[in-house]
């Protein structure tokens, strides 16, 4: 394997720039091969910078000419501690950036002081970048080799025309497999997590081999368990893979391990099941070729006592013995393990190898399943959320990647809600979209029936696997529930189902409990409440696609309705936005956003003039509008007009949308004209807003946060929009559309809510996105879907087919009216902070707790 047969040398580069050397032929020398621009054509900026460095007595120069170059790749790896480091550092991930000047490509090392540009997805593939400071790092163990180090850059906009045809100036950068410029690691990591295999060291072509077993001595797992402690040599094992875990990367700067990977296989024969651990370089060689159900012949393995704190997955077949006293270890050496895939046609019945048994569950059965129960599901993807990330540990650089999906199987009106973490299958995780048949195995039930709304969803485990393209030949196709689903899906029309499919957007799940005491007992954080003075740091510390939930105390002092439109998706309003400093690392972005908002909104106009005229129609009693706290619960009690608001937990939408009753509100009878204010601010806000020491503006709702109705013909484009930023530039197919061209799955627009801190010194503007679906819920499944997608959804109770719903502005007016009841009330607000990258951060109001149960 790469990295095992020839140790890469430490220091900058085993694939260096190949500096020009008077002693060597510049046209081509192995190990330091360079290309020189010819006399014809445009001169290479990269070449000129190299010559400037060579002529300078310093190792760091400012290019005489700063021109835009295109970023073609951003690749991550772990750099080992230098010999001078006496105290091991936490994981330090480095980045190699491939740039193109239109003549040559060059792979450069990014100075670690600029890593934050990658963390925030500011430095990304496809953009124009200007380099204003360049240095060189030499490999002192090699002659004439060094690498370019980018010390100061300015990241610009996405380039319209990008060519991948330009050659590398240094041919060593074209060698396969790709290797990092620095350190001894033989490979790159995935850009945003450590679980996904990335790069060309991961092989996929291992094929079954026909064997003659007459001369092979085989031992059963149960016999090995009894005798392994007294053996030096172990006979072969003939087993079937029952479970396969995702990859675990355990690299550390102070460990000189070339490929520090680990994966677990649960294998079984007729006598029992045991854990097999595959280590290091065997993982790139075998991980992608091994799948659940394959029969393996294992030779030259080692055995050790099992790790006491690891929980093995529960066997699907309760009759199979679980062997937990030993583990089988597979290594490339000590001893070098021999792994052979046995063709299924060669598997004999007398071997009595266990067959795969699945635990498929239908959505109708899920309601009665206990917490932590393991199940498999099959269904139709009806919602695919954007990829998000969460920190594994605070103050670390390691993240989990996950997304929320909804799966329908025809047995219930409700879909499966699944928290899908990366399963080390990026080829599937990054290419799922609505309308696809989807299988996910080894899911764990998460439920809490003691909160409102009731919590019920599925989450992946360490052994989960996903399947999306074609189920023919898979062992689960013989399951009765799978057959029933296949029959159900044949009755659905693609055109009809596509109307109900949704992709992307902000997804506020899981919901928080109805009381703050239950919320505080359900989370594990050092500090339950975040002070207003700490909110800015919490926001700025977030990295790309990281989403975090915090709780703050404050007073709602203003609210404004922003109607849904392409224009309002690209900007938001704030009463003092044009006079404030937006917290961001890009001053240019701050000024641009503030100027845009200042032009669009004139917030200093008197509140009395900020009104909208709407026409109301007759509404029956069945058209009472209510707010649901999630898809599986009873409605929250709705106060009548004029009553005080003292809800235990006020959901997004404030849980206080008033019932529209023509018999109690004469202004709603007939087609009477009704004036509804689209904003409100309290007297307290008028007094305090100009004397604040800080005003945080995070109410902007970006196009990426609007859920879109899915269209199959644009599936690739939509999937890319809601995936993580790729590590290498992928040219678009044709002229790509814009995200705003796709119809929103929401119709109500959003609200900008201002929360003033209890000390009246700091305020924050946040967004609130209630759901409002004017379609009849009995004829459109999208309403049920959107109810699940957002924490609250306004829709008619027991609506008749001929009933008409009030318009979005009428509903918005009721929400604003309800908020006025909270004037000067101290609340606890649950906020969702989302970093979309490129200095784009959103903060959403997820829930409000009133005073009576915030203690």
mmCIF file of N, CA and C in Angstrom, residues 191-297:
data_model
loop_
_atom_site.group_PDB
_atom_site.id
_atom_site.type_symbol
_atom_site.label_atom_id
_atom_site.label_comp_id
_atom_site.label_asym_id
_atom_site.label_seq_id
_atom_site.Cartn_x
_atom_site.Cartn_y
_atom_site.Cartn_z
ATOM 1 N N UNK A 191 -12.633 16.933 3.381
ATOM 2 C CA UNK A 191 -12.477 18.335 3.761
ATOM 3 C C UNK A 191 -13.226 18.694 5.040
ATOM 4 N N UNK A 192 -14.395 18.079 5.287
ATOM 5 C CA UNK A 192 -15.249 18.548 6.377
ATOM 6 C C UNK A 192 -15.459 17.540 7.495
ATOM 7 N N UNK A 193 -15.002 16.315 7.351
ATOM 8 C CA UNK A 193 -15.082 15.345 8.445
ATOM 9 C C UNK A 193 -13.980 14.313 8.263
ATOM 10 N N UNK A 194 -13.826 13.448 9.253
ATOM 11 C CA UNK A 194 -12.782 12.416 9.201
ATOM 12 C C UNK A 194 -13.337 11.028 8.904
ATOM 13 N N UNK A 195 -14.653 10.904 8.786
ATOM 14 C CA UNK A 195 -15.273 9.592 8.597
ATOM 15 C C UNK A 195 -15.313 9.144 7.143
ATOM 16 N N UNK A 196 -15.301 10.094 6.220
ATOM 17 C CA UNK A 196 -15.460 9.747 4.810
ATOM 18 C C UNK A 196 -14.116 9.419 4.167
ATOM 19 N N UNK A 197 -14.022 8.298 3.442
ATOM 20 C CA UNK A 197 -12.808 8.033 2.664
ATOM 21 C C UNK A 197 -12.701 9.054 1.538
ATOM 22 N N UNK A 198 -11.491 9.572 1.345
ATOM 23 C CA UNK A 198 -11.291 10.596 0.328
ATOM 24 C C UNK A 198 -9.971 10.345 -0.391
ATOM 25 N N UNK A 199 -9.982 10.512 -1.680
ATOM 26 C CA UNK A 199 -8.752 10.429 -2.452
ATOM 27 C C UNK A 199 -8.570 9.097 -3.147
ATOM 28 N N UNK A 200 -7.441 8.979 -3.847
ATOM 29 C CA UNK A 200 -7.218 7.820 -4.697
ATOM 30 C C UNK A 200 -6.501 6.671 -4.005
ATOM 31 N N UNK A 201 -6.276 6.746 -2.684
ATOM 32 C CA UNK A 201 -5.681 5.593 -1.998
ATOM 33 C C UNK A 201 -6.746 4.564 -1.637
ATOM 34 N N UNK A 202 -8.022 4.943 -1.774
ATOM 35 C CA UNK A 202 -9.114 4.039 -1.382
ATOM 36 C C UNK A 202 -9.507 3.181 -2.572
ATOM 37 N N UNK A 203 -9.163 1.906 -2.504
ATOM 38 C CA UNK A 203 -9.394 0.986 -3.603
ATOM 39 C C UNK A 203 -10.813 0.435 -3.566
ATOM 40 N N UNK A 204 -11.320 0.056 -4.727
ATOM 41 C CA UNK A 204 -12.693 -0.464 -4.820
ATOM 42 C C UNK A 204 -12.794 -1.729 -5.654
ATOM 43 N N UNK A 205 -11.680 -2.283 -6.070
ATOM 44 C CA UNK A 205 -11.732 -3.346 -7.084
ATOM 45 C C UNK A 205 -11.429 -4.738 -6.546
ATOM 46 N N UNK A 206 -11.571 -4.992 -5.248
ATOM 47 C CA UNK A 206 -11.341 -6.333 -4.725
ATOM 48 C C UNK A 206 -12.459 -7.265 -5.186
ATOM 49 N N UNK A 207 -12.086 -8.380 -5.780
ATOM 50 C CA UNK A 207 -13.065 -9.304 -6.340
ATOM 51 C C UNK A 207 -13.014 -10.651 -5.618
ATOM 52 N N UNK A 208 -14.140 -11.389 -5.619
ATOM 53 C CA UNK A 208 -14.128 -12.741 -5.028
ATOM 54 C C UNK A 208 -13.139 -13.654 -5.746
ATOM 55 N N UNK A 209 -12.592 -14.594 -5.003
ATOM 56 C CA UNK A 209 -11.641 -15.560 -5.564
ATOM 57 C C UNK A 209 -12.139 -16.975 -5.289
ATOM 58 N N UNK A 210 -12.174 -17.801 -6.324
ATOM 59 C CA UNK A 210 -12.555 -19.200 -6.135
ATOM 60 C C UNK A 210 -11.394 -19.947 -5.491
ATOM 61 N N UNK A 211 -11.720 -20.769 -4.476
ATOM 62 C CA UNK A 211 -10.681 -21.424 -3.680
ATOM 63 C C UNK A 211 -10.901 -22.926 -3.612
ATOM 64 N N UNK A 212 -9.822 -23.606 -3.349
ATOM 65 C CA UNK A 212 -9.879 -25.036 -3.044
ATOM 66 C C UNK A 212 -9.677 -25.173 -1.530
ATOM 67 N N UNK A 213 -10.740 -25.532 -0.827
ATOM 68 C CA UNK A 213 -10.692 -25.573 0.629
ATOM 69 C C UNK A 213 -10.173 -26.902 1.179
ATOM 70 N N UNK A 214 -9.767 -27.813 0.294
ATOM 71 C CA UNK A 214 -9.378 -29.147 0.769
ATOM 72 C C UNK A 214 -8.141 -29.097 1.657
ATOM 73 N N UNK A 215 -7.249 -28.143 1.411
ATOM 74 C CA UNK A 215 -6.020 -28.070 2.197
ATOM 75 C C UNK A 215 -6.047 -26.959 3.244
ATOM 76 N N UNK A 216 -7.210 -26.341 3.446
ATOM 77 C CA UNK A 216 -7.306 -25.219 4.381
ATOM 78 C C UNK A 216 -7.911 -25.694 5.696
ATOM 79 N N UNK A 217 -7.181 -25.518 6.780
ATOM 80 C CA UNK A 217 -7.686 -25.855 8.102
ATOM 81 C C UNK A 217 -8.481 -24.687 8.654
ATOM 82 N N UNK A 218 -9.710 -24.942 9.045
ATOM 83 C CA UNK A 218 -10.623 -23.895 9.503
ATOM 84 C C UNK A 218 -11.031 -24.183 10.943
ATOM 85 N N UNK A 219 -11.119 -23.122 11.749
ATOM 86 C CA UNK A 219 -11.528 -23.242 13.145
ATOM 87 C C UNK A 219 -12.799 -22.425 13.343
ATOM 88 N N UNK A 220 -13.696 -22.923 14.181
ATOM 89 C CA UNK A 220 -14.923 -22.187 14.462
ATOM 90 C C UNK A 220 -14.638 -21.081 15.480
ATOM 91 N N UNK A 221 -15.499 -20.088 15.517
ATOM 92 C CA UNK A 221 -15.305 -18.970 16.439
ATOM 93 C C UNK A 221 -15.420 -19.418 17.894
ATOM 94 N N UNK A 222 -16.348 -20.310 18.173
ATOM 95 C CA UNK A 222 -16.508 -20.765 19.566
ATOM 96 C C UNK A 222 -15.298 -21.566 20.035
ATOM 97 N N UNK A 223 -14.724 -22.379 19.138
ATOM 98 C CA UNK A 223 -13.529 -23.139 19.498
ATOM 99 C C UNK A 223 -12.330 -22.197 19.678
ATOM 100 N N UNK A 224 -12.242 -21.175 18.824
ATOM 101 C CA UNK A 224 -11.163 -20.204 18.953
ATOM 102 C C UNK A 224 -11.274 -19.445 20.278
ATOM 103 N N UNK A 225 -12.490 -19.142 20.693
ATOM 104 C CA UNK A 225 -12.687 -18.430 21.952
ATOM 105 C C UNK A 225 -12.118 -19.232 23.133
ATOM 106 N N UNK A 226 -12.272 -20.539 23.080
ATOM 107 C CA UNK A 226 -11.816 -21.368 24.189
ATOM 108 C C UNK A 226 -10.311 -21.619 24.169
ATOM 109 N N UNK A 227 -9.672 -21.509 23.002
ATOM 110 C CA UNK A 227 -8.277 -21.956 22.901
ATOM 111 C C UNK A 227 -7.283 -20.875 22.499
ATOM 112 N N UNK A 228 -7.737 -19.655 22.182
ATOM 113 C CA UNK A 228 -6.829 -18.673 21.588
ATOM 114 C C UNK A 228 -5.692 -18.271 22.525
ATOM 115 N N UNK A 229 -5.936 -18.269 23.831
ATOM 116 C CA UNK A 229 -4.905 -17.833 24.774
ATOM 117 C C UNK A 229 -3.709 -18.779 24.788
ATOM 118 N N UNK A 230 -3.916 -20.038 24.385
ATOM 119 C CA UNK A 230 -2.836 -21.028 24.417
ATOM 120 C C UNK A 230 -2.272 -21.318 23.029
ATOM 121 N N UNK A 231 -2.642 -20.539 22.035
ATOM 122 C CA UNK A 231 -2.186 -20.775 20.670
ATOM 123 C C UNK A 231 -1.220 -19.677 20.227
ATOM 124 N N UNK A 232 -0.297 -20.049 19.362
ATOM 125 C CA UNK A 232 0.558 -19.075 18.696
ATOM 126 C C UNK A 232 0.135 -18.858 17.251
ATOM 127 N N UNK A 233 -0.313 -19.904 16.613
ATOM 128 C CA UNK A 233 -0.783 -19.829 15.244
ATOM 129 C C UNK A 233 -2.269 -20.182 15.213
ATOM 130 N N UNK A 234 -2.989 -19.441 14.417
ATOM 131 C CA UNK A 234 -4.438 -19.627 14.387
ATOM 132 C C UNK A 234 -4.885 -20.132 13.017
ATOM 133 N N UNK A 235 -5.704 -21.187 12.988
ATOM 134 C CA UNK A 235 -6.267 -21.647 11.707
ATOM 135 C C UNK A 235 -7.156 -20.575 11.081
ATOM 136 N N UNK A 236 -7.526 -20.787 9.839
ATOM 137 C CA UNK A 236 -8.339 -19.813 9.106
ATOM 138 C C UNK A 236 -9.748 -19.738 9.684
ATOM 139 N N UNK A 237 -10.367 -18.591 9.483
ATOM 140 C CA UNK A 237 -11.763 -18.380 9.854
ATOM 141 C C UNK A 237 -12.596 -18.238 8.586
ATOM 142 N N UNK A 238 -13.736 -18.896 8.555
ATOM 143 C CA UNK A 238 -14.668 -18.788 7.443
ATOM 144 C C UNK A 238 -15.943 -18.163 7.997
ATOM 145 N N UNK A 239 -16.199 -16.905 7.674
ATOM 146 C CA UNK A 239 -17.259 -16.144 8.340
ATOM 147 C C UNK A 239 -18.019 -15.283 7.335
ATOM 148 N N UNK A 240 -19.206 -14.835 7.769
ATOM 149 C CA UNK A 240 -19.996 -13.895 6.976
ATOM 150 C C UNK A 240 -20.035 -12.549 7.710
ATOM 151 N N UNK A 241 -19.942 -11.464 6.940
ATOM 152 C CA UNK A 241 -20.034 -10.124 7.539
ATOM 153 C C UNK A 241 -21.496 -9.835 7.877
ATOM 154 N N UNK A 242 -21.752 -9.587 9.154
ATOM 155 C CA UNK A 242 -23.101 -9.272 9.619
ATOM 156 C C UNK A 242 -23.305 -7.769 9.728
ATOM 157 N N UNK A 243 -22.291 -7.074 10.237
ATOM 158 C CA UNK A 243 -22.340 -5.615 10.348
ATOM 159 C C UNK A 243 -20.987 -5.051 9.952
ATOM 160 N N UNK A 244 -21.021 -3.804 9.479
ATOM 161 C CA UNK A 244 -19.793 -3.082 9.131
ATOM 162 C C UNK A 244 -19.924 -1.669 9.665
ATOM 163 N N UNK A 245 -18.920 -1.217 10.419
ATOM 164 C CA UNK A 245 -18.988 0.119 11.006
ATOM 165 C C UNK A 245 -18.451 1.161 10.025
ATOM 166 N N UNK A 246 -18.713 2.433 10.330
ATOM 167 C CA UNK A 246 -18.074 3.494 9.562
ATOM 168 C C UNK A 246 -16.614 3.611 9.982
ATOM 169 N N UNK A 247 -15.854 4.373 9.230
ATOM 170 C CA UNK A 247 -14.439 4.537 9.503
ATOM 171 C C UNK A 247 -14.209 5.369 10.767
ATOM 172 N N UNK A 248 -13.123 5.045 11.435
ATOM 173 C CA UNK A 248 -12.668 5.887 12.555
ATOM 174 C C UNK A 248 -11.236 6.312 12.260
ATOM 175 N N UNK A 249 -11.014 7.620 12.255
ATOM 176 C CA UNK A 249 -9.670 8.165 12.047
ATOM 177 C C UNK A 249 -9.112 8.551 13.405
ATOM 178 N N UNK A 250 -7.953 8.027 13.767
ATOM 179 C CA UNK A 250 -7.396 8.309 15.082
ATOM 180 C C UNK A 250 -6.021 8.971 15.005
ATOM 181 N N UNK A 251 -5.766 9.674 13.915
ATOM 182 C CA UNK A 251 -4.487 10.349 13.750
ATOM 183 C C UNK A 251 -4.289 11.465 14.762
ATOM 184 N N UNK A 252 -3.051 11.616 15.231
ATOM 185 C CA UNK A 252 -2.665 12.681 16.148
ATOM 186 C C UNK A 252 -1.316 13.227 15.705
ATOM 187 N N UNK A 253 -1.058 14.508 15.999
ATOM 188 C CA UNK A 253 0.207 15.095 15.543
ATOM 189 C C UNK A 253 1.443 14.392 16.082
ATOM 190 N N UNK A 254 1.336 13.797 17.274
ATOM 191 C CA UNK A 254 2.519 13.176 17.874
ATOM 192 C C UNK A 254 2.634 11.697 17.533
ATOM 193 N N UNK A 255 1.756 11.184 16.676
ATOM 194 C CA UNK A 255 1.806 9.786 16.253
ATOM 195 C C UNK A 255 2.297 9.702 14.818
ATOM 196 N N UNK A 256 3.305 8.882 14.582
ATOM 197 C CA UNK A 256 3.896 8.767 13.253
ATOM 198 C C UNK A 256 3.227 7.659 12.438
ATOM 199 N N UNK A 257 1.943 7.493 12.596
ATOM 200 C CA UNK A 257 1.197 6.485 11.864
ATOM 201 C C UNK A 257 0.849 7.034 10.480
ATOM 202 N N UNK A 258 1.124 6.243 9.445
ATOM 203 C CA UNK A 258 0.930 6.728 8.084
ATOM 204 C C UNK A 258 -0.550 6.831 7.735
ATOM 205 N N UNK A 259 -1.304 5.785 7.977
ATOM 206 C CA UNK A 259 -2.732 5.750 7.647
ATOM 207 C C UNK A 259 -3.509 5.293 8.876
ATOM 208 N N UNK A 260 -3.730 6.175 9.832
ATOM 209 C CA UNK A 260 -4.313 5.805 11.124
ATOM 210 C C UNK A 260 -5.835 5.638 11.062
ATOM 211 N N UNK A 261 -6.265 4.536 10.469
ATOM 212 C CA UNK A 261 -7.691 4.254 10.347
ATOM 213 C C UNK A 261 -8.033 2.952 11.064
ATOM 214 N N UNK A 262 -9.327 2.849 11.372
ATOM 215 C CA UNK A 262 -9.827 1.652 12.035
ATOM 216 C C UNK A 262 -11.284 1.467 11.634
ATOM 217 N N UNK A 263 -11.669 0.224 11.402
ATOM 218 C CA UNK A 263 -13.076 -0.077 11.177
ATOM 219 C C UNK A 263 -13.395 -1.431 11.795
ATOM 220 N N UNK A 264 -14.632 -1.593 12.229
ATOM 221 C CA UNK A 264 -15.077 -2.823 12.883
ATOM 222 C C UNK A 264 -15.994 -3.600 11.944
ATOM 223 N N UNK A 265 -15.771 -4.898 11.893
ATOM 224 C CA UNK A 265 -16.676 -5.824 11.229
ATOM 225 C C UNK A 265 -17.225 -6.777 12.281
ATOM 226 N N UNK A 266 -18.519 -6.985 12.268
ATOM 227 C CA UNK A 266 -19.108 -8.051 13.086
ATOM 228 C C UNK A 266 -19.300 -9.239 12.156
ATOM 229 N N UNK A 267 -18.586 -10.338 12.423
ATOM 230 C CA UNK A 267 -18.646 -11.515 11.564
ATOM 231 C C UNK A 267 -19.200 -12.696 12.354
ATOM 232 N N UNK A 268 -19.744 -13.652 11.635
ATOM 233 C CA UNK A 268 -20.370 -14.788 12.318
ATOM 234 C C UNK A 268 -20.189 -16.063 11.501
ATOM 235 N N UNK A 269 -20.100 -17.182 12.221
ATOM 236 C CA UNK A 269 -20.240 -18.504 11.618
ATOM 237 C C UNK A 269 -21.354 -19.207 12.375
ATOM 238 N N UNK A 270 -21.444 -20.505 12.238
ATOM 239 C CA UNK A 270 -22.551 -21.231 12.867
ATOM 240 C C UNK A 270 -22.451 -21.267 14.393
ATOM 241 N N UNK A 271 -21.272 -20.942 14.945
ATOM 242 C CA UNK A 271 -21.074 -21.080 16.392
ATOM 243 C C UNK A 271 -21.145 -19.767 17.153
ATOM 244 N N UNK A 272 -21.139 -18.625 16.473
ATOM 245 C CA UNK A 272 -21.183 -17.363 17.190
ATOM 246 C C UNK A 272 -20.805 -16.181 16.313
ATOM 247 N N UNK A 273 -20.811 -14.989 16.931
ATOM 248 C CA UNK A 273 -20.432 -13.763 16.240
ATOM 249 C C UNK A 273 -19.391 -13.042 17.070
ATOM 250 N N UNK A 274 -18.424 -12.386 16.392
ATOM 251 C CA UNK A 274 -17.308 -11.747 17.072
ATOM 252 C C UNK A 274 -16.935 -10.476 16.330
ATOM 253 N N UNK A 275 -16.252 -9.568 17.019
ATOM 254 C CA UNK A 275 -15.792 -8.325 16.404
ATOM 255 C C UNK A 275 -14.442 -8.534 15.736
ATOM 256 N N UNK A 276 -14.313 -8.003 14.524
ATOM 257 C CA UNK A 276 -13.049 -7.999 13.789
ATOM 258 C C UNK A 276 -12.646 -6.543 13.593
ATOM 259 N N UNK A 277 -11.404 -6.205 13.952
ATOM 260 C CA UNK A 277 -10.915 -4.841 13.802
ATOM 261 C C UNK A 277 -9.903 -4.794 12.666
ATOM 262 N N UNK A 278 -10.183 -3.970 11.700
ATOM 263 C CA UNK A 278 -9.263 -3.778 10.586
ATOM 264 C C UNK A 278 -8.482 -2.491 10.841
ATOM 265 N N UNK A 279 -7.152 -2.581 10.780
ATOM 266 C CA UNK A 279 -6.298 -1.475 11.182
ATOM 267 C C UNK A 279 -5.556 -0.866 9.996
ATOM 268 N N UNK A 280 -5.361 0.461 10.099
ATOM 269 C CA UNK A 280 -4.381 1.227 9.337
ATOM 270 C C UNK A 280 -4.479 1.019 7.832
ATOM 271 N N UNK A 281 -3.384 0.608 7.179
ATOM 272 C CA UNK A 281 -3.332 0.578 5.716
ATOM 273 C C UNK A 281 -4.272 -0.440 5.105
ATOM 274 N N UNK A 282 -4.754 -1.415 5.884
ATOM 275 C CA UNK A 282 -5.742 -2.354 5.348
ATOM 276 C C UNK A 282 -7.068 -1.652 5.054
ATOM 277 N N UNK A 283 -7.366 -0.574 5.786
ATOM 278 C CA UNK A 283 -8.633 0.123 5.567
ATOM 279 C C UNK A 283 -8.707 0.735 4.167
ATOM 280 N N UNK A 284 -7.719 1.532 3.718
ATOM 281 C CA UNK A 284 -7.798 2.021 2.331
ATOM 282 C C UNK A 284 -7.837 0.906 1.293
ATOM 283 N N UNK A 285 -7.211 -0.225 1.603
ATOM 284 C CA UNK A 285 -7.174 -1.317 0.626
ATOM 285 C C UNK A 285 -8.489 -2.078 0.555
ATOM 286 N N UNK A 286 -9.182 -2.233 1.692
ATOM 287 C CA UNK A 286 -10.319 -3.149 1.747
ATOM 288 C C UNK A 286 -11.657 -2.514 2.103
ATOM 289 N N UNK A 287 -11.676 -1.342 2.722
ATOM 290 C CA UNK A 287 -12.926 -0.827 3.286
ATOM 291 C C UNK A 287 -14.038 -0.731 2.249
ATOM 292 N N UNK A 288 -13.758 -0.175 1.088
ATOM 293 C CA UNK A 288 -14.810 0.029 0.093
ATOM 294 C C UNK A 288 -15.247 -1.257 -0.586
ATOM 295 N N UNK A 289 -14.434 -2.293 -0.508
ATOM 296 C CA UNK A 289 -14.777 -3.548 -1.172
ATOM 297 C C UNK A 289 -15.576 -4.484 -0.283
ATOM 298 N N UNK A 290 -15.529 -4.275 1.019
ATOM 299 C CA UNK A 290 -16.238 -5.156 1.938
ATOM 300 C C UNK A 290 -17.633 -4.607 2.202
ATOM 301 N N UNK A 291 -18.611 -5.473 2.105
ATOM 302 C CA UNK A 291 -19.985 -5.065 2.385
ATOM 303 C C UNK A 291 -20.671 -6.157 3.193
ATOM 304 N N UNK A 292 -21.733 -5.757 3.842
ATOM 305 C CA UNK A 292 -22.493 -6.688 4.672
ATOM 306 C C UNK A 292 -23.025 -7.821 3.807
ATOM 307 N N UNK A 293 -22.872 -9.054 4.288
ATOM 308 C CA UNK A 293 -23.349 -10.231 3.575
ATOM 309 C C UNK A 293 -22.256 -11.029 2.899
ATOM 310 N N UNK A 294 -21.088 -10.421 2.659
ATOM 311 C CA UNK A 294 -20.002 -11.152 2.013
ATOM 312 C C UNK A 294 -19.447 -12.237 2.938
ATOM 313 N N UNK A 295 -18.962 -13.332 2.324
ATOM 314 C CA UNK A 295 -18.302 -14.416 3.058
ATOM 315 C C UNK A 295 -16.793 -14.233 2.896
ATOM 316 N N UNK A 296 -16.065 -14.277 4.003
ATOM 317 C CA UNK A 296 -14.623 -14.048 3.999
ATOM 318 C C UNK A 296 -13.879 -15.259 4.534
ATOM 319 N N UNK A 297 -12.694 -15.487 3.978
ATOM 320 C CA UNK A 297 -11.722 -16.421 4.544
ATOM 321 C C UNK A 297 -10.587 -15.569 5.099
#
